XYZ file of C-alpha atoms in Angstrom:
708
model
C -19.019 9.022 -36.887
C -19.443 6.014 -34.339
C -17.676 6.116 -31.142
C -14.748 4.311 -29.970
C -15.089 2.817 -26.640
C -12.561 1.054 -24.393
C -14.016 -0.872 -21.640
C -12.133 -1.571 -18.285
C -13.482 -4.109 -15.624
C -12.061 -4.610 -12.415
C -12.865 -7.817 -10.193
C -12.656 -6.472 -6.189
C -12.662 -8.705 -3.336
C -16.073 -6.797 -2.875
C -17.253 -5.320 -6.004
C -16.588 -5.783 -10.096
C -16.486 -2.556 -11.618
C -16.674 -1.959 -15.037
C -15.883 1.185 -16.644
C -16.321 2.584 -20.632
C -13.874 5.678 -21.700
C -14.257 7.235 -25.280
C -11.156 6.491 -26.578
C -11.240 10.272 -28.471
C -12.216 12.496 -25.717
C -10.907 10.054 -22.758
C -14.301 10.671 -21.244
C -15.753 8.360 -18.968
C -19.218 7.636 -20.783
C -20.702 4.486 -18.536
C -19.819 2.601 -15.322
C -21.484 -0.743 -14.410
C -20.670 -1.895 -10.323
C -22.035 -4.862 -9.212
C -21.394 -7.419 -6.210
C -18.291 -9.959 -7.174
C -19.853 -13.131 -7.794
C -17.437 -15.561 -5.684
C -19.867 -17.888 -4.934
C -21.649 -18.236 -8.299
C -20.985 -21.662 -10.249
C -18.884 -19.554 -12.926
C -17.427 -17.993 -10.001
C -15.954 -14.296 -10.680
C -15.762 -14.608 -14.484
C -20.030 -13.763 -13.965
C -19.536 -10.561 -12.323
C -17.295 -9.610 -15.144
C -20.415 -10.305 -17.610
C -22.934 -9.200 -15.169
C -20.829 -5.824 -14.774
C -20.271 -5.605 -18.103
C -23.797 -5.915 -19.579
C -24.683 -3.104 -17.160
C -22.461 -0.986 -18.196
C -23.429 -0.948 -21.603
C -27.335 -1.230 -21.365
C -27.586 1.440 -18.908
C -25.402 3.876 -20.424
C -26.480 3.365 -24.712
C -23.743 1.725 -25.615
C -24.011 -0.313 -28.411
C -21.837 -3.537 -28.887
C -20.450 -2.550 -31.899
C -18.954 0.690 -30.754
C -16.673 -1.142 -28.085
C -12.834 -1.588 -29.675
C -11.350 -2.592 -26.497
C -12.119 -4.635 -23.394
C -10.102 -6.044 -20.627
C -10.539 -6.917 -17.192
C -7.987 -7.938 -14.357
C -8.759 -10.749 -12.303
C -8.076 -12.075 -8.806
C -8.428 -15.643 -10.148
C -4.807 -16.744 -9.508
C -4.067 -14.802 -6.483
C -7.264 -16.177 -5.152
C -6.534 -19.745 -6.239
C -2.967 -19.713 -4.382
C -4.301 -17.730 -1.619
C -7.294 -20.301 -1.147
C -5.337 -23.441 -2.055
C -7.541 -23.853 -4.698
C -5.021 -25.385 -6.613
C -4.458 -28.654 -8.915
C -1.752 -31.631 -8.136
C 1.254 -31.072 -10.516
C 3.529 -33.603 -11.913
C 6.951 -32.507 -12.748
C 8.828 -33.995 -15.692
C 12.406 -33.137 -15.246
C 14.800 -33.817 -18.362
C 18.618 -33.554 -18.475
C 21.482 -35.359 -19.355
C 23.176 -38.307 -17.200
C 26.162 -37.949 -14.982
C 27.028 -35.342 -12.512
C 24.313 -32.726 -14.923
C 21.748 -35.201 -13.928
C 22.734 -35.896 -10.455
C 22.319 -31.628 -10.085
C 19.074 -31.449 -12.074
C 17.365 -34.069 -10.012
C 18.127 -31.888 -6.934
C 17.554 -28.618 -8.272
C 14.245 -29.515 -10.691
C 12.286 -31.693 -7.656
C 10.288 -28.341 -6.642
C 8.424 -30.294 -3.295
C 5.012 -29.209 -2.026
C 5.073 -24.941 -2.192
C 3.351 -24.074 0.917
C 1.181 -21.429 0.094
C 0.305 -20.163 4.026
C 1.943 -20.712 7.047
C -0.388 -23.157 8.602
C 0.809 -25.856 5.904
C -2.466 -26.524 5.085
C -2.909 -24.703 1.621
C -0.112 -25.632 -0.765
C 0.447 -26.539 -3.799
C 1.231 -31.051 -4.284
C 3.970 -31.749 -6.570
C 5.335 -35.392 -7.874
C 8.482 -35.512 -9.716
C 9.792 -37.850 -12.475
C 13.220 -37.600 -14.055
C 14.283 -38.197 -17.795
C 17.496 -39.085 -18.767
C 18.075 -37.545 -22.407
C 19.867 -40.841 -23.803
C 16.312 -42.701 -22.404
C 14.136 -40.047 -24.405
C 11.630 -42.234 -26.384
C 8.049 -41.707 -26.770
C 7.078 -44.855 -24.979
C 8.874 -43.750 -22.056
C 7.498 -40.421 -21.843
C 4.138 -41.782 -22.514
C 4.500 -44.045 -19.395
C 5.593 -41.472 -17.055
C 2.801 -39.251 -18.440
C 0.588 -42.242 -17.530
C 1.985 -42.864 -14.127
C 1.291 -38.905 -13.349
C -1.995 -38.684 -14.097
C -2.692 -41.889 -12.498
C -1.447 -40.902 -9.400
C -3.778 -37.539 -9.362
C -1.930 -34.813 -11.246
C -4.071 -32.570 -12.913
C -1.665 -30.467 -14.843
C 2.231 -31.422 -15.688
C 5.000 -28.839 -15.732
C 8.040 -29.617 -17.807
C 11.402 -28.118 -17.245
C 14.579 -29.417 -19.117
C 17.738 -28.628 -17.762
C 19.565 -25.899 -20.148
C 15.809 -25.714 -21.878
C 16.081 -22.228 -22.428
C 18.492 -22.841 -24.907
C 16.419 -25.522 -26.726
C 13.482 -26.749 -25.467
C 12.490 -29.502 -28.234
C 11.647 -32.128 -25.427
C 9.770 -30.074 -23.757
C 7.460 -28.765 -26.384
C 6.944 -33.022 -27.401
C 5.736 -33.615 -24.238
C 2.996 -30.305 -24.224
C 1.804 -32.240 -27.728
C 1.729 -35.276 -26.109
C -0.109 -33.902 -23.063
C -3.027 -32.926 -25.333
C -3.386 -36.178 -26.832
C -3.959 -37.619 -23.520
C -6.603 -34.989 -22.305
C -3.976 -33.280 -20.102
C -2.683 -29.634 -20.040
C 1.781 -29.327 -19.631
C 3.136 -26.174 -18.819
C 7.147 -26.060 -20.754
C 9.133 -23.903 -18.065
C 11.070 -22.848 -21.134
C 7.951 -21.047 -22.413
C 7.412 -19.165 -19.039
C 11.032 -17.330 -18.891
C 14.351 -17.722 -20.612
C 16.396 -17.279 -17.966
C 18.744 -19.761 -16.291
C 18.256 -20.445 -12.532
C 16.589 -24.494 -12.845
C 15.036 -24.089 -9.885
C 13.366 -20.943 -10.130
C 11.968 -21.740 -13.263
C 10.536 -25.372 -12.851
C 9.018 -23.525 -9.737
C 7.408 -20.733 -11.839
C 6.023 -23.345 -14.585
C 5.096 -25.409 -11.410
C 2.964 -22.161 -9.729
C 1.636 -21.854 -13.385
C 0.581 -25.181 -13.829
C -1.390 -25.254 -10.344
C -3.525 -22.705 -11.530
C -4.127 -23.734 -15.076
C -7.131 -25.780 -14.879
C -8.834 -23.008 -13.361
C -7.868 -20.474 -15.141
C -8.931 -21.789 -18.310
C -12.331 -22.876 -17.082
C -13.053 -18.678 -15.968
C -11.514 -17.640 -19.557
C -13.585 -20.045 -21.163
C -16.875 -19.026 -19.499
C -15.995 -15.253 -20.084
C -14.980 -15.117 -23.573
C -17.970 -17.258 -24.666
C -20.218 -14.396 -22.955
C -18.333 -11.705 -24.198
C -18.646 -13.007 -27.687
C -22.583 -13.703 -26.889
C -22.917 -10.007 -26.272
C -21.707 -9.128 -29.613
C -18.526 -7.869 -29.108
C -15.808 -8.704 -31.755
C -12.825 -7.185 -30.276
C -10.511 -9.740 -28.693
C -10.891 -9.953 -24.549
C -7.655 -9.102 -23.004
C -6.527 -9.486 -19.632
C -4.507 -7.693 -17.095
C -0.942 -8.911 -16.373
C 0.866 -8.203 -12.966
C 3.451 -6.271 -14.532
C 0.478 -3.518 -15.990
C 0.489 -4.632 -19.667
C -2.550 -6.748 -20.843
C -2.338 -9.948 -23.171
C -4.862 -11.788 -25.006
C -7.279 -14.707 -23.780
C -5.306 -17.127 -25.571
C -1.963 -15.817 -24.056
C -3.610 -16.002 -20.627
C -4.431 -19.719 -21.124
C -1.075 -20.876 -21.821
C 0.670 -18.537 -18.775
C -1.825 -17.132 -16.284
C 0.703 -17.055 -13.910
C 1.387 -13.800 -15.627
C -1.738 -12.133 -14.023
C -0.877 -12.220 -10.390
C -1.479 -9.049 -8.761
C -2.861 -7.657 -11.752
C -5.527 -5.630 -9.443
C -3.117 -3.370 -7.555
C -1.440 -3.359 -11.303
C -4.581 -1.751 -12.583
C -4.911 0.681 -10.279
C -0.853 1.796 -10.517
C -1.991 2.198 -14.623
C -4.739 4.384 -13.683
C -2.339 6.410 -11.734
C -0.442 6.568 -14.437
C -2.596 7.261 -17.092
C -5.505 8.947 -15.866
C -4.227 10.914 -12.944
C -0.737 11.643 -15.273
C 1.342 10.649 -12.015
C 4.630 10.666 -13.414
C 6.943 10.681 -9.842
C 5.433 9.124 -6.924
C 3.810 6.692 -4.210
C 0.215 5.234 -5.669
C -1.473 4.175 -2.333
C -4.773 2.425 -2.849
C -6.895 2.065 0.188
C -9.505 -0.812 -0.158
C -11.248 -2.163 2.855
C -9.000 -4.661 4.298
C -5.728 -4.106 2.716
C -3.754 -1.178 1.140
C -1.477 -1.336 -1.804
C 1.447 0.801 -2.394
C 3.369 1.315 -4.992
C 5.701 3.406 -6.915
C 5.934 5.392 -10.303
C 8.808 6.765 -11.371
C 9.950 9.167 -14.337
C 6.218 8.249 -15.737
C 7.068 4.236 -15.382
C 5.705 1.568 -12.793
C 8.728 -0.126 -10.703
C 8.668 -4.117 -11.251
C 10.161 -6.785 -9.702
C 9.433 -10.799 -9.500
C 6.538 -11.635 -7.507
C 7.005 -13.954 -4.430
C 4.827 -16.938 -3.833
C 5.335 -19.361 -0.908
C 8.277 -17.233 0.492
C 9.643 -17.503 -2.612
C 11.213 -15.348 -6.018
C 9.370 -16.508 -9.050
C 10.235 -15.272 -12.545
C 7.239 -13.742 -13.006
C 7.451 -10.134 -13.364
C 4.998 -7.719 -11.611
C 4.672 -4.445 -10.530
C 6.634 -3.974 -6.894
C 3.382 -3.451 -5.252
C 3.295 -4.319 -1.164
C 0.140 -4.768 0.548
C -0.298 -4.214 3.959
C -2.985 -5.358 6.413
C -4.384 -1.935 7.206
C -7.260 -0.214 5.692
C -10.700 1.817 5.581
C -12.319 -1.268 7.472
C -9.434 -1.950 10.073
C -10.825 -2.990 13.368
C -8.798 -1.745 16.485
C -6.743 -3.795 19.058
C -6.727 -1.413 22.301
C -5.973 -2.143 26.249
C -3.576 -1.322 28.856
C -4.148 2.525 28.138
C -3.230 2.323 24.549
C -3.816 1.624 21.037
C -1.956 -1.632 20.402
C -2.479 -2.529 16.555
C -4.756 -1.443 13.670
C -5.783 -4.209 11.320
C -5.090 -6.732 9.972
C -8.343 -7.764 10.839
C -10.951 -5.899 8.870
C -14.658 -5.816 10.001
C -15.550 -7.170 6.364
C -13.865 -10.482 6.817
C -15.238 -10.169 10.916
C -18.526 -9.685 9.277
C -19.332 -6.591 11.393
C -21.021 -3.498 10.705
C -18.955 -0.510 10.528
C -19.936 1.801 13.776
C -20.100 4.741 11.106
C -22.495 3.575 9.112
C -25.266 3.092 11.872
C -27.589 5.209 12.564
C -26.892 6.987 16.012
C -30.098 6.528 17.719
C -28.715 2.623 18.113
C -26.028 3.333 20.632
C -27.555 4.622 23.930
C -26.420 2.302 26.615
C -23.782 1.266 24.422
C -20.395 -0.487 26.045
C -16.850 -1.274 24.995
C -16.271 -5.205 24.950
C -12.822 -7.143 23.239
C -13.049 -9.982 21.378
C -11.537 -12.811 19.160
C -12.744 -11.951 15.314
C -11.689 -15.096 14.300
C -10.199 -18.339 15.763
C -6.949 -17.957 16.371
C -6.983 -14.114 16.492
C -5.789 -12.116 19.046
C -8.893 -11.692 21.874
C -8.356 -7.719 22.190
C -10.297 -6.440 18.934
C -12.770 -3.897 20.362
C -16.536 -3.657 19.441
C -19.229 -1.505 20.394
C -21.521 -3.657 21.740
C -25.446 -2.216 21.742
C -28.702 -3.539 22.052
C -27.169 -7.164 21.668
C -25.498 -6.385 18.568
C -21.569 -5.682 17.861
C -20.283 -3.002 16.061
C -16.732 -2.528 14.475
C -14.858 0.436 15.276
C -12.663 1.240 12.552
C -10.202 3.800 10.937
C -13.183 5.073 8.809
C -14.822 5.994 11.684
C -12.289 7.485 13.463
C -11.637 9.856 10.333
C -15.132 10.497 10.712
C -15.019 11.170 14.145
C -12.231 13.788 13.676
C -13.882 15.142 10.803
C -11.524 14.277 8.358
C -14.282 13.052 5.738
C -16.723 15.360 4.386
C -19.926 15.043 3.690
C -20.298 13.658 -0.207
C -17.313 11.373 0.153
C -17.520 7.773 -0.311
C -16.132 6.797 2.983
C -18.486 9.704 4.633
C -21.105 8.024 7.344
C -22.854 9.465 10.373
C -19.973 11.044 12.506
C -22.193 11.848 15.384
C -21.926 8.041 16.130
C -18.323 7.629 15.603
C -18.025 10.153 18.095
C -20.207 8.682 20.519
C -18.297 5.413 19.801
C -15.083 7.310 20.351
C -15.761 8.405 23.234
C -16.539 5.482 25.063
C -13.509 3.887 23.278
C -11.523 6.942 24.810
C -13.180 6.670 28.470
C -11.799 2.336 28.215
C -8.554 3.839 27.875
C -8.354 6.934 29.585
C -8.298 9.277 26.944
C -10.452 11.754 25.248
C -12.527 11.098 21.878
C -10.303 13.059 19.925
C -6.850 11.217 21.415
C -8.529 7.911 20.859
C -9.193 8.338 17.515
C -5.814 10.258 16.719
C -4.326 7.346 17.890
C -5.828 4.683 15.909
C -4.645 7.225 12.556
C -1.313 7.296 13.703
C -1.088 3.836 14.407
C -2.053 2.785 10.503
C -0.129 5.755 8.930
C 2.707 4.270 11.038
C 2.335 1.054 9.065
C 1.969 2.199 5.274
C 4.855 4.617 6.137
C 6.723 1.800 6.845
C 6.715 0.703 3.508
C 6.605 3.906 1.651
C 9.836 4.635 3.007
C 11.222 0.982 2.362
C 10.014 1.481 -1.550
C 11.447 5.249 -1.928
C 14.881 3.646 -0.607
C 14.819 0.621 -2.952
C 14.142 2.730 -5.525
C 16.012 5.985 -5.137
C 13.173 8.286 -4.667
C 13.641 11.781 -3.491
C 11.133 12.684 -0.446
C 11.452 16.299 -1.744
C 10.264 15.219 -4.957
C 7.381 12.610 -3.905
C 4.060 13.304 -3.767
C 1.406 10.389 -2.102
C -1.646 9.552 -4.589
C -4.567 8.214 -3.427
C -7.095 5.835 -4.639
C -9.038 3.151 -3.858
C -12.818 3.948 -1.439
C -11.038 4.531 1.692
C -7.994 6.610 0.453
C -9.519 9.800 2.382
C -9.265 7.839 5.512
C -5.233 7.334 5.616
C -4.016 9.840 3.129
C -3.760 12.662 5.057
C -2.367 11.228 8.197
C 0.214 9.042 6.102
C 1.198 12.061 4.448
C 1.476 14.610 7.061
C 3.845 12.481 8.925
C 5.922 11.624 5.850
C 6.146 15.545 5.580
C 5.009 14.995 1.583
C 2.211 16.683 -0.209
C -0.693 14.253 -1.683
C -3.729 14.370 -3.648
C -6.525 12.313 -3.831
C -7.364 10.698 -7.327
C -10.323 11.477 -9.389
C -12.794 8.705 -9.726
C -10.789 6.931 -6.711
C -12.766 4.136 -6.203
C -13.059 3.198 -9.745
C -9.140 4.188 -10.784
C -8.549 -0.068 -10.840
C -10.946 0.137 -14.062
C -9.719 3.187 -15.699
C -6.387 1.556 -15.365
C -7.681 -1.726 -17.014
C -9.404 0.389 -19.865
C -6.206 2.309 -20.544
C -3.340 -0.579 -20.664
C -1.403 -1.395 -23.504
C -0.582 -4.583 -24.836
C 2.688 -5.792 -22.985
C 5.489 -8.349 -22.906
C 8.791 -8.929 -21.548
C 11.700 -10.850 -22.938
C 14.883 -11.530 -20.412
C 18.454 -13.351 -21.022
C 21.038 -13.920 -19.380
C 23.764 -12.486 -21.138
C 27.675 -11.407 -19.793
C 29.010 -9.468 -23.068
C 25.758 -8.891 -25.224
C 26.576 -7.976 -28.955
C 24.598 -5.483 -31.310
C 23.138 -9.024 -33.120
C 22.265 -10.232 -29.558
C 20.098 -6.898 -28.959
C 18.605 -7.063 -32.105
C 17.278 -10.529 -31.370
C 16.139 -10.085 -28.265
C 14.321 -7.009 -30.202
C 12.675 -9.450 -32.530
C 11.337 -11.910 -29.970
C 9.980 -9.547 -27.754
C 8.215 -8.064 -30.844
C 7.193 -11.164 -32.105
C 5.939 -12.260 -28.286
C 3.780 -8.728 -27.953
C 2.019 -9.396 -31.317
C 1.524 -12.857 -30.034
C -0.372 -11.299 -27.208
C -2.765 -9.263 -29.297
C -0.902 -6.240 -30.207
C -1.136 -4.770 -33.942
C 2.585 -5.167 -35.366
C 2.407 -1.624 -36.440
C 2.450 -0.164 -33.114
C 4.921 -1.942 -31.209
C 7.444 -0.551 -29.532
C 11.038 -1.932 -27.611
C 12.626 -0.516 -24.793
C 15.864 -2.385 -24.127
C 17.699 -2.634 -20.282
C 20.998 -4.098 -19.180
C 21.320 -5.057 -15.671
C 25.042 -4.868 -15.167
C 25.430 -6.555 -11.915
C 23.047 -9.964 -13.174
C 24.049 -9.518 -16.442
C 20.305 -9.732 -17.368
C 18.899 -8.074 -20.753
C 15.558 -7.391 -20.933
C 13.559 -6.318 -23.727
C 10.303 -4.755 -22.999
C 7.599 -4.188 -25.598
C 4.040 -2.296 -25.577
C 1.983 -2.489 -28.228
C -1.528 -1.289 -29.216
C -4.335 -3.778 -30.077
C -5.472 -1.219 -32.604
C -3.504 -0.213 -35.466
C -4.033 3.773 -34.861
C -4.047 4.321 -31.301
C -5.784 7.443 -29.922
C -3.815 9.787 -28.084
C -5.865 9.436 -24.689
C -5.465 13.058 -23.138
C -5.408 16.435 -24.717
C -2.234 18.388 -25.330
C -0.971 20.665 -23.062
C 0.258 24.361 -24.281
C 4.039 25.578 -23.536
C 2.233 27.717 -20.901
C 0.810 25.053 -19.049
C 3.756 22.730 -19.648
C 5.361 25.491 -17.600
C 3.487 25.586 -14.902
C 3.233 21.698 -14.250
C 7.334 22.113 -14.272
C 7.388 24.984 -12.066
C 5.058 23.119 -9.438
C 7.232 19.983 -9.809
C 10.314 22.125 -9.647
C 8.678 23.716 -6.322
C 9.874 27.586 -8.136
C 7.783 30.146 -9.489
C 7.109 30.232 -13.062
C 9.465 33.086 -14.076
C 12.727 31.064 -12.559
C 11.510 28.198 -15.083
C 13.830 28.268 -18.262
C 13.353 26.101 -21.416
C 16.587 25.153 -23.244
C 15.114 22.968 -25.459
C 11.772 21.702 -27.021
C 10.364 19.936 -29.657
C 6.553 18.779 -31.300
C 6.825 16.043 -28.212
C 8.809 17.319 -25.492
C 9.457 20.469 -23.436
C 12.710 20.465 -21.476
C 12.571 22.552 -18.584
C 15.060 23.632 -15.694
C 15.785 25.543 -12.787
C 18.502 26.765 -10.569
C 18.427 25.001 -7.392
C 21.548 24.365 -4.769
C 24.010 25.468 -7.454
C 22.447 22.567 -9.638
C 20.242 22.322 -12.545
C 17.117 20.689 -12.057
C 15.452 19.351 -15.131
C 11.771 18.583 -15.872
C 11.012 16.819 -19.273
C 7.238 17.734 -19.742
C 5.431 15.631 -22.846
C 2.973 16.904 -24.884
C 0.278 15.504 -23.052
C 1.646 17.053 -19.803
C 2.872 13.927 -18.264
C 6.800 14.439 -16.281
C 8.644 11.815 -17.958
C 11.920 12.737 -16.536
C 12.827 14.662 -13.629
C 16.508 14.802 -12.516
C 18.306 17.118 -9.740
C 21.792 17.859 -11.803
C 21.404 17.395 -15.719
C 21.294 19.034 -18.945
C 19.666 18.718 -22.621
C 20.753 18.967 -26.107
C 18.641 18.798 -29.521
C 20.436 17.199 -32.189
C 19.768 14.943 -34.649
C 19.785 11.144 -35.114
C 23.458 11.182 -36.812
C 24.970 13.252 -34.230
C 23.204 11.235 -30.954
C 26.717 10.005 -30.515
C 28.660 12.693 -30.814
C 26.343 14.687 -28.015
C 26.343 11.485 -26.114
C 30.154 10.880 -26.064
C 30.616 14.972 -24.534
C 28.034 14.096 -22.164
C 29.749 11.250 -20.833
C 32.916 13.095 -20.381
C 31.778 16.085 -19.154
C 29.162 15.107 -16.151
C 31.259 12.396 -15.399
C 31.613 12.370 -11.247
C 34.924 11.702 -9.380
C 35.247 10.730 -5.997
C 38.480 9.838 -4.844
C 39.048 6.494 -6.384
C 35.050 6.367 -7.791
C 34.452 7.297 -11.389
C 30.362 7.856 -11.354
C 29.683 8.078 -15.049
C 26.198 9.815 -15.842
C 22.386 8.602 -17.111
C 21.959 9.034 -20.456
C 18.414 9.608 -21.949
C 17.188 9.738 -25.455
C 13.923 11.672 -26.352
C 12.893 9.750 -29.399
C 9.611 10.521 -30.875
C 6.818 10.339 -28.208
C 8.831 8.674 -26.184
C 11.881 8.670 -23.406
C 14.511 5.956 -23.694
C 16.746 6.092 -20.691
C 20.194 4.420 -20.258
C 20.450 4.582 -16.750
C 23.115 2.469 -14.717
C 25.142 1.623 -17.397
C 29.399 1.584 -16.825
C 30.649 1.002 -20.362
C 30.438 3.904 -23.456
C 30.849 1.017 -26.240
C 27.565 -0.633 -24.433
C 25.672 2.496 -23.931
C 26.513 3.245 -28.373
C 25.363 -0.018 -29.195
C 21.786 0.403 -27.456
C 21.845 3.938 -28.802
C 22.489 2.165 -32.085
C 19.416 -0.159 -31.334
C 17.314 2.135 -30.850
C 18.395 4.566 -33.749
C 18.485 1.637 -36.605
C 14.930 2.192 -37.957
C 15.348 6.150 -37.750
C 16.645 8.532 -40.586
C 19.682 10.516 -39.718
C 18.176 13.953 -39.540
C 15.262 13.049 -37.536
C 15.133 15.471 -34.211
C 16.734 14.186 -30.776
C 16.801 15.410 -27.554
C 19.625 13.870 -25.461
C 19.621 14.306 -21.680
C 21.958 14.009 -19.572
C 22.264 13.946 -15.761
C 25.076 13.812 -13.075
C 25.122 10.807 -10.483
C 25.950 10.881 -7.008
C 26.840 8.191 -4.326
């Protein structure tokens, strides 16, 4: 039987890495790594092509075996960081009078600054059309004006366009006739908020020409290689979409690199709850996985929130190649400048013989940098002292590790730094790693607080080539366990290969009805199919934000009708051990009150509470709660069980009632209904989930108490 191969390609700042995974066995069957082709005429897409071809040819993988191919891209992020963007003409549409007056203010997005210098920005030019003057002749005249003024793309945004976008779509069609791309704001987001929706459309439009060119060249090369599977592109929220959808909404690819590594941790490493910590050469990306799902927030560009959902990954300017600022007898700061950006070699990757008669000097690596960055000068050449050098000097990095170099070189040079500061070699190296860990841990603690992650139930998982450099120190200072990712240096490519097709539809609906929910489900289903999913594989998750009245439908699916289980099933004993390790108890202290073919529910008594872990058949801990219970019933009996749990698990504190969180183990997934304040709303959402289920289908209901 012919193999089915999934190929994931991650475009990093230094290297582009392609990984091939057998869809049936979950084995990595090939890799292809080449330097990222920033300066090629085709840009980074050339590296995607080369790494892909290398992966196939060097590992005897035939083109007809590839059933899935996807890549993450830094193109959108880099374009915004570097200011390589098109000027955007904005066309606002509204009624006249006071509404029109407000629309002109809210929809007129001024130039969006992309850095603090003010040199990199998205230039804009604004025009307004009163709906009563909306004629083909008037619109054509405005489009021509914007083209003449140097606009490379147009963003059209109608006030209340989410309720009816006929005018936006007409202008989009007219733009095609005139040879200019038009971005309709209502197609980017269905949320109210004219300024934010228009800003998101402007950002999307600014990168549209470059992204389309990249998409065209990449898709052409993949087809020439004989690949029949559609080319998929990684989104910033951890899903993928087909290349045609990327041509329409490239803004969704922002932060797809960090998203890829988080998906890799989630799918390949079975991280269900923890902090994912990917250490590169210049920066470290930090994100949260909770109950088997990465945490999502709105992306920020130019200091302003957009309406683009992306993984809430925070990037800090300290990593494996971070240089050191020092003076006055102390380490001043580690980073943010890296030896990669400064174009300096690492001390630790240099022969120790090269450091005879070496000396410590202080420099400014780039114009405008502080003048207290430490380098080692020897033989007329400068070398960077970095966090990787510090970890090697202390013997933290073992031979064979990705970051292992020449510890002797690191020790020679850290001894010089110690003498410069009045410390021992060890004290200087530890001070460097301490400062770096303080930087990362500040972000980790903020994220744990934001997402209510309990420190006692958290593991930090390290990925990236520099994970071993920073992770042990960071975890020790937080007093939490950690583990290094297997295949850490290619975890992002693995994440791309394993990603599902995903799309999100959001609406502001103050009092959603069952009909509202069903319409949203249908729209999300249509959208994810449009993004490349097979209809048979689509699953929908409905979320309601009580504070903002936002109703969100998250749709996921596979590109194949019968997607494979990518991991082997675990036995009940194996699942029990996973639960015991997570609960921090012996296996004989763990009870298994409820189970079915998809889930084992384990509990243990701790501090007078029943802690619960839900382990799926593949060994993922999909849910962990500190005070919870589970009951097995049928689809027809769910409402009765939920009603009892809603009453029995409520917590009363003075004049405050805290309602429990309810979860359904439905088929192979857990549907969560966290944060709901109304039993009627809960029942409505449950009904929408069960509408296509047989009444006698087995369902596990989990209820968990809440606390202040």
